[in-house]
Structures are given as C-alpha cells and as structure tokens.
Coordinates of C-alpha atoms in Angstrom, one line a residue:
X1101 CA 72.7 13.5 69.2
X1102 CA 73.6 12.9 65.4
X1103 CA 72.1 14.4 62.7
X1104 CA 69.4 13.1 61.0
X1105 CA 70.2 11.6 57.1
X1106 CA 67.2 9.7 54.5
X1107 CA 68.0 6.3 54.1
X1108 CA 69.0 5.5 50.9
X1109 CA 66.6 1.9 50.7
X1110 CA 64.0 4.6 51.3
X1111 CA 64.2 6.8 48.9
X1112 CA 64.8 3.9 46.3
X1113 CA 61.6 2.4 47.6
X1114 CA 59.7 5.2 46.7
X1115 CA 61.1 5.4 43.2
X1116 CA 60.4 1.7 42.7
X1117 CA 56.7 2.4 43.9
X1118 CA 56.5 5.7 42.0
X1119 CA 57.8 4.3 39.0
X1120 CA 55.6 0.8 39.2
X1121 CA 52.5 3.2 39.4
X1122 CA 53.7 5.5 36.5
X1123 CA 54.6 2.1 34.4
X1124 CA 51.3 1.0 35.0
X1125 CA 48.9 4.1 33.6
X1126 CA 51.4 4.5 31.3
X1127 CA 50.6 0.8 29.6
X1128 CA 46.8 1.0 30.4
X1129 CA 46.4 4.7 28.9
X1130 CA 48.8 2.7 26.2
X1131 CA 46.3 -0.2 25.6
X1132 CA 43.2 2.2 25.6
X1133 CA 44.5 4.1 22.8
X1134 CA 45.5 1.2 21.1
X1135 CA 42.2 -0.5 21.2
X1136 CA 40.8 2.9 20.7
X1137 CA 42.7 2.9 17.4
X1138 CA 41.9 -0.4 16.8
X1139 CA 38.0 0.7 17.8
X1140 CA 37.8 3.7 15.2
X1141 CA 39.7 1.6 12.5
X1142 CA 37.1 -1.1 12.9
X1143 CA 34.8 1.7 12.4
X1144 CA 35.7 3.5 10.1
X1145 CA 36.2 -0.2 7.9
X1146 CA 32.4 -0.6 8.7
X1147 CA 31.2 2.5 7.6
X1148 CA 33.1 2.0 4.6
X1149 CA 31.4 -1.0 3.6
X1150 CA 28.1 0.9 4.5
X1151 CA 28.9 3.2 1.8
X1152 CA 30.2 0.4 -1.0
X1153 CA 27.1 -1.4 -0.7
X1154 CA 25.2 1.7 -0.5
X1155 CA 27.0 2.4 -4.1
X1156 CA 26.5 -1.0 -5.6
X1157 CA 22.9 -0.1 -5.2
X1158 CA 22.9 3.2 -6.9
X1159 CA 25.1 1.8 -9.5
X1160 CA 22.3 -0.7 -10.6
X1161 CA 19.7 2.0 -10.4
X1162 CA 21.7 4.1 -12.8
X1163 CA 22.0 0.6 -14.4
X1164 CA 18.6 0.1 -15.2
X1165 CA 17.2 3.3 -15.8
X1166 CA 19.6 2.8 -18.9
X1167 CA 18.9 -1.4 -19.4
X1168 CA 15.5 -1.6 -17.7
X1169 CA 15.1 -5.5 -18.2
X1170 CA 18.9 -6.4 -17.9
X1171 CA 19.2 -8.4 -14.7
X1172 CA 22.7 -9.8 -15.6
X1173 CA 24.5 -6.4 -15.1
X1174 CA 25.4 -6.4 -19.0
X1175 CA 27.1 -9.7 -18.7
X1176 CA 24.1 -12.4 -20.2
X1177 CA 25.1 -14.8 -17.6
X1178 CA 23.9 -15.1 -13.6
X1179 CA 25.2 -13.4 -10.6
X1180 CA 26.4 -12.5 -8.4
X1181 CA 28.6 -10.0 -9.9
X1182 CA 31.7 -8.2 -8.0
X1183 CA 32.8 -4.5 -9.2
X1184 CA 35.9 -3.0 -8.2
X1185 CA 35.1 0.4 -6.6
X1186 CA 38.0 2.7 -7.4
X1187 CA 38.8 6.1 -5.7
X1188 CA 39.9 8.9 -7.8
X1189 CA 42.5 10.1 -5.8
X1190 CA 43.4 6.8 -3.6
X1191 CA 42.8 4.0 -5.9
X1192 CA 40.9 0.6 -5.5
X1193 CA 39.4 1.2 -1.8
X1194 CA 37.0 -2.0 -2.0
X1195 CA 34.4 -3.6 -4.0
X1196 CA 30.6 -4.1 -4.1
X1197 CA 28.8 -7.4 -5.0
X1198 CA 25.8 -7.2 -6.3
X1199 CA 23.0 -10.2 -6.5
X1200 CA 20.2 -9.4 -8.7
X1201 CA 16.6 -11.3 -8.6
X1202 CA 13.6 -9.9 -11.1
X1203 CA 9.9 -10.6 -9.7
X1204 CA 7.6 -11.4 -12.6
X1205 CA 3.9 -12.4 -13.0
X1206 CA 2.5 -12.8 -16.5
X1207 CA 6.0 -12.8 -18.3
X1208 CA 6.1 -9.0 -17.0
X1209 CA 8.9 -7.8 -14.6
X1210 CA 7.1 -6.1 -11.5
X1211 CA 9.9 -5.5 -9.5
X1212 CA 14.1 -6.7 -8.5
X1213 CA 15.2 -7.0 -5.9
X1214 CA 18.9 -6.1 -5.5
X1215 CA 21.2 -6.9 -2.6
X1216 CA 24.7 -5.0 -2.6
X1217 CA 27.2 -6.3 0.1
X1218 CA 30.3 -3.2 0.6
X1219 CA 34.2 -4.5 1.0
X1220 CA 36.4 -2.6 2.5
X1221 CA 39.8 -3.4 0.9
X1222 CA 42.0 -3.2 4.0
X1223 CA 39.3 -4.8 6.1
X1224 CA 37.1 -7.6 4.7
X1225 CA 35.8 -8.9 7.8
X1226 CA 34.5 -5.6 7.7
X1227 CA 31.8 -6.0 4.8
X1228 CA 28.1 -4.6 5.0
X1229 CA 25.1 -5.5 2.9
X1230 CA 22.4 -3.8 1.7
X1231 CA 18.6 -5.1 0.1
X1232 CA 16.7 -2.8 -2.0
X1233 CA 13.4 -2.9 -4.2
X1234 CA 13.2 -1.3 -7.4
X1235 CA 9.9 -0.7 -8.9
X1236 CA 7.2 1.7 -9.5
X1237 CA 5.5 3.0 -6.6
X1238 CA 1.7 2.3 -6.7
X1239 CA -1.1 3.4 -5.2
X1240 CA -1.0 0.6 -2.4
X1241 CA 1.4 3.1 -0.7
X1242 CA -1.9 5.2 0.5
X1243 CA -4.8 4.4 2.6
X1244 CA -7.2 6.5 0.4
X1245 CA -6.9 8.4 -3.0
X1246 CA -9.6 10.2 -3.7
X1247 CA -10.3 12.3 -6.9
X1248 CA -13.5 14.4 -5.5
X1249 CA -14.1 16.2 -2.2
X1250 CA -14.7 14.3 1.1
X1251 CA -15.9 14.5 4.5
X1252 CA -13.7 11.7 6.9
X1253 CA -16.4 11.8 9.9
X1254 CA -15.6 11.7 13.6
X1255 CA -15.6 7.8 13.9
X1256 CA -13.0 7.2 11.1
X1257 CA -9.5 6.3 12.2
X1258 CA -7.1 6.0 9.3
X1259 CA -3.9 4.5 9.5
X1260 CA -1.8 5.5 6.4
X1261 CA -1.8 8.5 3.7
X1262 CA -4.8 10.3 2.8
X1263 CA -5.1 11.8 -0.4
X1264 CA -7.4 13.7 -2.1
X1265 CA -7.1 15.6 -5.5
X1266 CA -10.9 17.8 -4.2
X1267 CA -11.2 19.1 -0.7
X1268 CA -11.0 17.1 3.0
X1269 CA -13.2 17.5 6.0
X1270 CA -11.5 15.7 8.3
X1271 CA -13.2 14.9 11.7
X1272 CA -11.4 11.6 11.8
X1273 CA -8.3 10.7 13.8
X1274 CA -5.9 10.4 10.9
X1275 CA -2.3 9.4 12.5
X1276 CA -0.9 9.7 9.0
X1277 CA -0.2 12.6 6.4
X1278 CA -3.4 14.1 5.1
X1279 CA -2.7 15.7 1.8
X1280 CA -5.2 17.9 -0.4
X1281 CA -4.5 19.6 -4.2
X1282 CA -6.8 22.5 -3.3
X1283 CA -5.3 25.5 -1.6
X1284 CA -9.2 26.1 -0.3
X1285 CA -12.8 24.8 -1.7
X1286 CA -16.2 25.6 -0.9
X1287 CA -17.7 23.8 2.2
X1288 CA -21.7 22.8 0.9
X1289 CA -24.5 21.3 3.2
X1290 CA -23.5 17.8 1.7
X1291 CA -20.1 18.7 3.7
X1292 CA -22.0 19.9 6.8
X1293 CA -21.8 23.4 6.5
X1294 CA -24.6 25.7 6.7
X1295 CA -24.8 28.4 5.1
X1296 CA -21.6 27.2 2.7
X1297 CA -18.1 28.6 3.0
X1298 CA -15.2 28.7 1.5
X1299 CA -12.6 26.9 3.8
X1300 CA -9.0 25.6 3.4
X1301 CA -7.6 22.7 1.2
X1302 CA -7.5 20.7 4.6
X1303 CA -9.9 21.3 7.7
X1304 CA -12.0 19.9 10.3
X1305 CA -12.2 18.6 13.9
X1306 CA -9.7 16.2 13.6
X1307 CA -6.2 15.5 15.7
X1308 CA -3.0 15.5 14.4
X1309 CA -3.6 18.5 12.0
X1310 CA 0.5 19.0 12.2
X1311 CA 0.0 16.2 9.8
X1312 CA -2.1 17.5 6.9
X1313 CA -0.8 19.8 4.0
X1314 CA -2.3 21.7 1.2
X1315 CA -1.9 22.4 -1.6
X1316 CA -0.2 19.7 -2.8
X1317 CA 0.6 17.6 -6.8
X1318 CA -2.2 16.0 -7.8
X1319 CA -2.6 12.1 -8.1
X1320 CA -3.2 12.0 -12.1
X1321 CA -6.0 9.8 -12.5
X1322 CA -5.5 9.2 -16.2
X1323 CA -2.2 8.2 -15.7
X1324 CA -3.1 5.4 -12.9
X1325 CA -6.1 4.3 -15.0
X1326 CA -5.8 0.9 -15.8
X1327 CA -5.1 -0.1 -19.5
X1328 CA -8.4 -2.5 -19.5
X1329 CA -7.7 -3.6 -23.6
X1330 CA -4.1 -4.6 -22.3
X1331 CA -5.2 -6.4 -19.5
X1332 CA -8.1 -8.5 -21.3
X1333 CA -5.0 -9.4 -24.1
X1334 CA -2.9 -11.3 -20.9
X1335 CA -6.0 -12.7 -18.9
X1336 CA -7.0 -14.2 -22.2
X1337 CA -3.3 -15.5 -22.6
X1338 CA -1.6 -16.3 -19.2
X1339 CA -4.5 -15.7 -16.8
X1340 CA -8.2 -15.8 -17.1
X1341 CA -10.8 -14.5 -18.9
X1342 CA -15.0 -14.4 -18.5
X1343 CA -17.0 -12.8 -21.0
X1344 CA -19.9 -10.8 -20.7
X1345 CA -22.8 -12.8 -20.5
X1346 CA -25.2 -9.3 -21.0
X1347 CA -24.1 -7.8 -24.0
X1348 CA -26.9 -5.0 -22.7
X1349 CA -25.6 -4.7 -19.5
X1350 CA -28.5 -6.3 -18.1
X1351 CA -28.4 -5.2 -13.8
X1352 CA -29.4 -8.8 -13.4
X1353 CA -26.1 -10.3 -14.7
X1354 CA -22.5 -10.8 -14.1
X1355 CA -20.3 -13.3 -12.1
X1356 CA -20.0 -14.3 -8.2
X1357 CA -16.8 -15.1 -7.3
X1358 CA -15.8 -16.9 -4.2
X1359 CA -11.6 -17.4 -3.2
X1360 CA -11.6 -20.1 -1.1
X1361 CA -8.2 -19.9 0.5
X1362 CA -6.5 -23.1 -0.9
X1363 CA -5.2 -21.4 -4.5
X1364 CA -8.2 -21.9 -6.3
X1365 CA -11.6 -19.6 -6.6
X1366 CA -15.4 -20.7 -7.0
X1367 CA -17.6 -19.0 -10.2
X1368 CA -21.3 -18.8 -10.2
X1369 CA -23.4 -17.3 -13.2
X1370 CA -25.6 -14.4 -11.6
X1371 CA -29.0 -15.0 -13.6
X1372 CA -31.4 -12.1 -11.3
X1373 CA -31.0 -10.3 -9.0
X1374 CA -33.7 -7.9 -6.2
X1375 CA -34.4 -4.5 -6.9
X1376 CA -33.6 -2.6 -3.6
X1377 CA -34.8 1.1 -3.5
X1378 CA -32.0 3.1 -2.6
X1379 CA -30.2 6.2 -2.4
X1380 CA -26.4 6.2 -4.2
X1381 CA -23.4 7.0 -2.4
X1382 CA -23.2 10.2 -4.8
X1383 CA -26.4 11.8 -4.3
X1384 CA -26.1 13.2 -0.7
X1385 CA -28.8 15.1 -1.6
X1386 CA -30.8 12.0 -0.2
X1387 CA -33.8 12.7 -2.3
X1388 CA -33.1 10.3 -5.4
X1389 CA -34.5 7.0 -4.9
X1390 CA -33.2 4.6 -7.2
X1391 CA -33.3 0.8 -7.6
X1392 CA -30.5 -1.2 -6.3
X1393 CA -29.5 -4.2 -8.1
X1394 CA -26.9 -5.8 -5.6
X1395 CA -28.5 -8.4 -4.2
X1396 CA -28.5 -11.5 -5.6
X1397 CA -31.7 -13.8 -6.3
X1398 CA -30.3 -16.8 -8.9
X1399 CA -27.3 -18.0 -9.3
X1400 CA -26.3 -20.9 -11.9
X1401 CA -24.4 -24.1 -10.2
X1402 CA -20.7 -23.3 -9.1
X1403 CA -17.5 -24.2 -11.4
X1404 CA -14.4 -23.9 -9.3
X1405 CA -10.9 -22.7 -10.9
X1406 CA -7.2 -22.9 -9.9
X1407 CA -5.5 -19.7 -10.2
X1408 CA -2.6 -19.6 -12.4
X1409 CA 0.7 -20.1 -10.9
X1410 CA 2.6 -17.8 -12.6
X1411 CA -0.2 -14.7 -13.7
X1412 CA -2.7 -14.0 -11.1
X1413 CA -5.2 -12.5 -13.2
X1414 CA -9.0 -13.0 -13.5
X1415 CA -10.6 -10.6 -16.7
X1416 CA -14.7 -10.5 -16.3
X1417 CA -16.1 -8.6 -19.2
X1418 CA -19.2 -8.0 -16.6
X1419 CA -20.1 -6.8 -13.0
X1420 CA -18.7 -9.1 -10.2
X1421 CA -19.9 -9.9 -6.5
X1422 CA -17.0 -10.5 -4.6
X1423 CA -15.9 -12.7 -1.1
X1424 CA -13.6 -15.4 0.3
X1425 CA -10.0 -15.9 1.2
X1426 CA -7.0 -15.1 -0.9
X1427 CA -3.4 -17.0 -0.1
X1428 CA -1.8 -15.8 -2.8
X1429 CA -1.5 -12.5 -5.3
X1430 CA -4.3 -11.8 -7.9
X1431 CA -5.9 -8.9 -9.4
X1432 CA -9.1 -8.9 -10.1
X1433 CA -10.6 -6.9 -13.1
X1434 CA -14.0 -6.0 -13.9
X1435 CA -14.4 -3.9 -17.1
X1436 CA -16.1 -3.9 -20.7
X1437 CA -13.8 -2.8 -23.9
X1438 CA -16.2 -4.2 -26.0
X1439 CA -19.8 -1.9 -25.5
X1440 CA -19.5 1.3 -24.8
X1441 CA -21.3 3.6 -22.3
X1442 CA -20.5 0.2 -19.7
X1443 CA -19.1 0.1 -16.9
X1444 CA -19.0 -3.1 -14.8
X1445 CA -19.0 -3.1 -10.9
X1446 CA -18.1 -4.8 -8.2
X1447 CA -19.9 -5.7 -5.3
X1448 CA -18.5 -6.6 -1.7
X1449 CA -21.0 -8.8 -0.6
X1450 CA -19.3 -10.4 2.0
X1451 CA -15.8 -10.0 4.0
X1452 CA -12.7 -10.0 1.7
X1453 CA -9.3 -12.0 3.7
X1454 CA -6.1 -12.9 3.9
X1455 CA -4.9 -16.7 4.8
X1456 CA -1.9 -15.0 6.4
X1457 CA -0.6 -11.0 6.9
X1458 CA 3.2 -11.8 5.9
X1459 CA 2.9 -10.4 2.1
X1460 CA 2.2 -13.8 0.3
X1461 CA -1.6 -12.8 -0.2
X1462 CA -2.8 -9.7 -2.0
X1463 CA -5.4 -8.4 -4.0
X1464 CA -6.6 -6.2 -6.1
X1465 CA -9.9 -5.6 -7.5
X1466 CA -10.1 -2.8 -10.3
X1467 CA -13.5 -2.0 -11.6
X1468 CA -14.4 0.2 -14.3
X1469 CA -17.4 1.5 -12.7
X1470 CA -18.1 1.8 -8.7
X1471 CA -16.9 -0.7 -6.2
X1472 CA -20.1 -0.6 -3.9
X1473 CA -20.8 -2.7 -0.6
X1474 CA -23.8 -4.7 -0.7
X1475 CA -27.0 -4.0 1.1
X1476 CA -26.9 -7.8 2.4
X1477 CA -22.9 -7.2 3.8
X1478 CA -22.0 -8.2 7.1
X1479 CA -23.0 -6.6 9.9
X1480 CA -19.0 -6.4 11.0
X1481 CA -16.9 -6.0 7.8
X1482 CA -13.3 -6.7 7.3
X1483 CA -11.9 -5.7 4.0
X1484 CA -8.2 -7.2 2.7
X1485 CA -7.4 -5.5 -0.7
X1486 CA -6.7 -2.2 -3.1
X1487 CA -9.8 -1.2 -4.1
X1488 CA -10.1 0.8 -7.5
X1489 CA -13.4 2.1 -8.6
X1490 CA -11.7 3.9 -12.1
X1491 CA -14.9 6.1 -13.0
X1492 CA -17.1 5.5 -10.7
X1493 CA -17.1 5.5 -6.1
X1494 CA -16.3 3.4 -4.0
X1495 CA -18.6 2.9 -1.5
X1496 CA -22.1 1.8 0.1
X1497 CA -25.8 3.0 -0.7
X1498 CA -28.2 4.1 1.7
X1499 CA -31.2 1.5 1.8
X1500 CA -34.2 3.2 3.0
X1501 CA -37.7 3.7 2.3
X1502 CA -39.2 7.4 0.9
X1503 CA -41.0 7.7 3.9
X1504 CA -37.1 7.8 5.6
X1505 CA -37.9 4.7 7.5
X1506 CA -34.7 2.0 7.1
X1507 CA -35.1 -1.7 6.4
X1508 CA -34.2 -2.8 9.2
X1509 CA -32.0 -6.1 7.9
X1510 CA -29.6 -3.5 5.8
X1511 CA -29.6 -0.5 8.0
X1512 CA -27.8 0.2 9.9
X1513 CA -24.2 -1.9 10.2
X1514 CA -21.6 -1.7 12.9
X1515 CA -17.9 -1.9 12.3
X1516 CA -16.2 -1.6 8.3
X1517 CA -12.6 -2.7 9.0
X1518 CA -10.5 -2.2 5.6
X1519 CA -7.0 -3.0 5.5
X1520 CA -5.4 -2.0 2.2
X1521 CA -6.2 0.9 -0.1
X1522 CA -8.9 2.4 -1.6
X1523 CA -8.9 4.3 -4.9
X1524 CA -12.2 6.5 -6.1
X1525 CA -13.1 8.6 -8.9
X1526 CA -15.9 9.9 -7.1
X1527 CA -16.4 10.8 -3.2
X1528 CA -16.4 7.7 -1.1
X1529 CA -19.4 7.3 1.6
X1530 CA -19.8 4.2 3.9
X1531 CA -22.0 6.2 6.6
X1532 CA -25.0 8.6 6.6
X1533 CA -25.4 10.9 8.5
X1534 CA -28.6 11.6 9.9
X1535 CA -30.4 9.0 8.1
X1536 CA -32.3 6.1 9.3
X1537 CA -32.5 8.0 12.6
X1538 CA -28.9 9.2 13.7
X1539 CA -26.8 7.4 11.1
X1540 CA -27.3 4.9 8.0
X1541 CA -24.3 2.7 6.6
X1542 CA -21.4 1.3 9.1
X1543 CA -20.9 3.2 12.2
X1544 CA -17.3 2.4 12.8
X1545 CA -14.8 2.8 10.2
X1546 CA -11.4 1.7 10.8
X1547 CA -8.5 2.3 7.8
X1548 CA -5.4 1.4 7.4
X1549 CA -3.1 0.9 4.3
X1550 CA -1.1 -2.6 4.0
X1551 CA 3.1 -2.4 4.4
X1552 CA 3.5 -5.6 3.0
X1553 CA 1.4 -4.4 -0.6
X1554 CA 3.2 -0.7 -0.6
X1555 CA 6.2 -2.4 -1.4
X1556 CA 5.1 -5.9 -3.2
X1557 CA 1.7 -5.6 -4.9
X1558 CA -0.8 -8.2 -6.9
X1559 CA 0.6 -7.9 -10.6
X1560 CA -1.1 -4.4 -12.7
X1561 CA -1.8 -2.7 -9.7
X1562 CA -1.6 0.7 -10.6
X1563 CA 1.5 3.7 -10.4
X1564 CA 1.4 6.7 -9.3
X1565 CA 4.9 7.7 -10.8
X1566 CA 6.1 6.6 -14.2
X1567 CA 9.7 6.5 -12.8
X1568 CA 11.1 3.5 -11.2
X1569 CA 12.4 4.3 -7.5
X1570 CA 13.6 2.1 -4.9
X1571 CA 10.5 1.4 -2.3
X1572 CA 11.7 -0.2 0.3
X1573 CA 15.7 -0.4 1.8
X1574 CA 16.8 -2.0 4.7
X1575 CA 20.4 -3.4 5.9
X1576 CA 21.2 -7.3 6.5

C-alpha cells in the first residue's frame, strides 16, 4: 500500500475557510469600534453642549447680579445673542446663545427667563439647550410658614415644606421637609401636653420623621413683610385702589369681593355685619368669648371691575371678605397706612379657585391683620392661593356658646382642602380639639403647596431671600 500524503486542495480549503472567518471578526470587531468611536464622539459632543449651555446660563447670572435690569446682554438691542466660549488652553471649543425674556407686572421686572442652547465647535448637530428662571424665591415655595409654635394634628396631610420659626407638634403625615428654628421648646396643655415639657425643635406622632430638621435659619418676618405704603403708591397708579370707608375701623365695614373667573371681579360695600360670640384662633385657652364680626348682614348693590392687564393689583384700605374664581394673577392687599393701631382682615367666606391648574391663575391675598375663615364657610373648603396674615393668624374661630354647646349651622365642618401657601404671624388653627363634643372647626385638613406659584408667583408676593437665584431649570 502507498503512503498516505494531505491533499493540497485541502489544506488550501481550510485556509480559505480559516481566513474567510478571521476576515469576518476582524471587520465586525472593526465596525464596532468604529461606531463605538463614532458613539463616544457623539457623546462626548453632547455632553459638551450640555456644559456650554449650562455656561451661557451662569454667565447671565453673573450678568445680572452686576446689570440687574439689563435684558439685552449689554448690547441695547434684542436677542438672541451668541458668545464665543473660549478655552484657555485649547481655544474657541463652541459657543452659547443666549435668548433673554423679562416677566413684568406693574412696570416692575418679577422674573427672566433665560434659555442658553451649548455648541459644540466640531459638532453642531450636537447642540443642547437649557431654560432657567431667575428671580427671588418667595414664600410660595412652602406649604406653611409659621412665626409661632404649632400643633399639625393627626388628620393633617401636608404636601410641601413646613416651616416654622416657634416649635412643631407634628401628628400629621407630612411627606415633605419639616423644618423648626428651635433646637427644643416647652410643650404647654394648649400643645397637648400635660404636665408641660420641654421637647425637641421637631416632635410628635407623625411618619416620615427622617424628613424633619431642627434647628434650622429662621424665616425673617420683617424682611418678607410686605411694603403696604409702596404697594398703595402702584395700586393707586397701575392697579387698583379702595379706600377705607371706616376711618374708625368700624367691624361692620369693609369690601366683599367676588372674582368671577372671566378677568373681571364683583365689589359690594359691607354696611353691617352679625356679632357671633366666639372664641379666637389665639386663645386656646378656650375661655375668652368674644364677638365675631364675620358674617355679613348688608351689603350695598354690586359694581363689577376688570382687572388690569398689565398690574394685577387690588389695594383696600379696609377688611375684605373674599370668594370666586381667578383665571389670571392678582394680589390682593388688605392694609391701612393711614390710621394707626389698624389692621384690616380678610375673610374666606366662601371657596377660593382656579379656572385652570397650568400656572396662568394665582393669587395672593396679603392682609395686615389675620386672614380668618368665616363662621358661614362651606361645609367642604377648597382654598387656591398664598395666604399672608402679616401681624396677625391665619385661621378659623371656634363658634360656640359659653355653656360649650356649638351652633350647629357653623360647627362643626368637614374637609379644608388648601392648595398654595399659607403665611402666619401667629399660630394657625382650623380644628379644636375637644370642643363642640370631640372636635370644633374642619375635621380634615389636606395641604399642599402650588409648583406652578413656587416658581411664577402673582406680582409682590413676598421673598424669603434678598438674592436673586435661579428657581426652576430644566433642559429642552
């Protein structure tokens, strides 16, 4: 027998198939790294137009904090305006373009909007934009700011920062941060302690605890007090102004204002008003009867207004009952420069609304005295607003009579639905406990501070931080 050799066409075979495989991972491992490259260029392009535009809009904050009303980067003339972004050590890498838009009511700036869009030079299909508002922050950023001690109870659920400058209780389900300026205060009876007790800047029975702090800055209250003489000066020449038709400060006098949810808003002349006996929201002693002048029994005939297009804001020189629908932004003031030792009020006598929850409505109602819901106020309450009481609480009497029987029409009240803020010199109280049976005032409290407001306010609405800041940032 012969020997046995390889065949040549085999062994060529076999490199052919060898090679065909080798050529093939070769060019796909080839591609992959290509688009890889190609992948992490792309990328790296992007992230550098992240970081232009995210310049652009620290350059006009620098900007500003040096030209605070220049919205025409230096130039007099309109945007958009494109800056070269240069790299010390590489040179021009890109630019940043920058459109500029100032929000105003009553010839006053109250925010700009800025939107920066990043350009990588090697890339431009590779550009990234970023919108930013720069204004004050206010005190629409909080559900509640509170200058005294307070007790949240167990049916409170508040949606949205908690402040208080005194001591919390908190019972309630808070599901945002709870903040206190007291390291530790003394718990009283009015609190529900008994004996009292010294306890920590922040305590109770409520959930979420990881989210309260203490001891923290204060809210200044002087400093977010509102400037009434400057606010009476542009009612009285862009907005609106009502003067005080009881130079006494009769409690049988003021204004009842009506927003009627088509731009304009109903006034009626309070002549009288009931005298209600009543307990006030700060005397939880609940032994000081006093007569409550809320409700009212004449009214003159109604004169309905527009509001003005370009300054939402309605001056009364005298206490105001408040209701309606708002569509649009207005702040609402009710103070007295002109006799002192008086403080105007506001009363919620009925629910307080939005049209529509997209940030076109807003309001705010400052008054220089308490903010107080009405005996005669709906059984279920809903509340759209900022709600400033300046010196005095915000809040709702218990109506009773000595012999700690309730009238039954006023007490008690079911649901108080607020969706805004609430600002109060003095403790806030919408429920009793333990009066009228097992509670007087609104059984359910539900809170929870706006998003749309935080960031775009009625115009005067006060700051909680002289220094401009950007309050809202988002990409596209």
């Amino acid at each position: 027998m012969g020997s046995m050799r390889p065949r040549r066409g085999y062994l060529m075979l076999l490199a052919l198939v060898f090679g065909s495989v080798f050529l093939t991972v070769l060019g796909a491992l080839s591609s992959f790294v290509l688009t890889e490259n190609r992948v992490q260029t792309v990328d790296t392009s992007s992230d550098r137009g992240f970081a232009l535009a995210e310049a652009g809009l620290e350059y006009y904050r620098w900007f500003l904090a040096h030209y605070p009303t220049d919205l025409t980067n230096g130039t007099g003339a309109s945007g958009p305006y494109t800056v070269p972004y240069e790299d010390p050590e590489g040179g021009v890498t890109g630019s940043f373009t920058l459109d500029i838009d100032g929000n105003q009511s009553c010839g006053q700036i109250t925010s700009i909007d800025i939107e920066s869009t990043g350009t990588p030079e090697e890339n431009a299909n590779a550009a990234r934009t970023l919108t930013a508002r720069y204004a004050r922050p206010t005190v629409a950023l909080y559900s509640y700011i509170i200058n005294g001690t307070v007790w949240a109870g167990p049916d409170r659920v508040i949606n949205g920062p908690y402040h208080s400058n005194g001591g919390i209780r908190m019972d309630g389900t808070a599901n945002a941060p709870v903040t206190s300026s007291l390291s530790s205060w003394l718990c009283t009876a009015t609190f529900g302690c008994s004996p009292n007790s010294t306890r920590a800047g922040v305590w109770g029975d409520g959930p979420n605890q990881t989210l309260w702090s203490y001891p923290t800055p204060q809210v200044d209250f002087a400093a977010i007090a509102a400037n009434f003489g400057a606010l009476k000066a542009t009612a009285q020449a862009s907005g609106r102004y009502f003067p005080s038709r009881s130079p006494n400060n009769s409690l049988a006098a003021g204004y009842r204002v009506t927003f009627n949810g088509n731009g304009t808003y109903t006034v009626r002349a309070v002549t009288d008003t009931y005298s209600t006996l009543s307990i006030p929201i700060n005397d939880p002693s609940e032994t000081s009867e006093k007569n409550d002048y809320t409700r009212i029994r004449s009214q003159s005939s109604a004169s309905t207004y527009t509001l003005p297009a370009n300054c939402g804001l309605l001056y009364f020189e005298d206490d105001v009952w408040l209701e309606g629908t708002i569509d649009t932004k207005v702040t609402l003031v009710a103070a007295n420069i002109v006799n002192s030792g008086v403080a105007p009020r506001i009363i919620l006598r009925d629910d307080v609304t939005y049209t529509t929850q997209d940030g076109t409505a807003g309001l705010t109602a400052i008054a220089e005295g308490d903010v107080l819901i009405g005996p005669d106020s709906p059984y279920n309450m809903t509340l759209n607003g900022i709600f400033i009481a300046q010196t005095g609480a915000f809040g709702r009497n218990l109506y009773r009579n000595v012999n700690n029987s309730c009238y039954s029409s006023y007490e008690p009240r079911g649901t108080l639905t607020i969706l805004g803020t609430t600002v109060s010199n003095k403790r806030t109280g919408t429920q009793w406990q333990n009066a009228c049976g097992d509670y007087g005032g609104y059984e359910h409290r539900i809170d929870s501070y706006d998003r749309n407001l935080a960031t775009d306010p009625p115009p005067f609405t006060p700051a909680v931080s002289p220094t401009y800041q950007f309050v809202d940032w988002r990409e596209g």
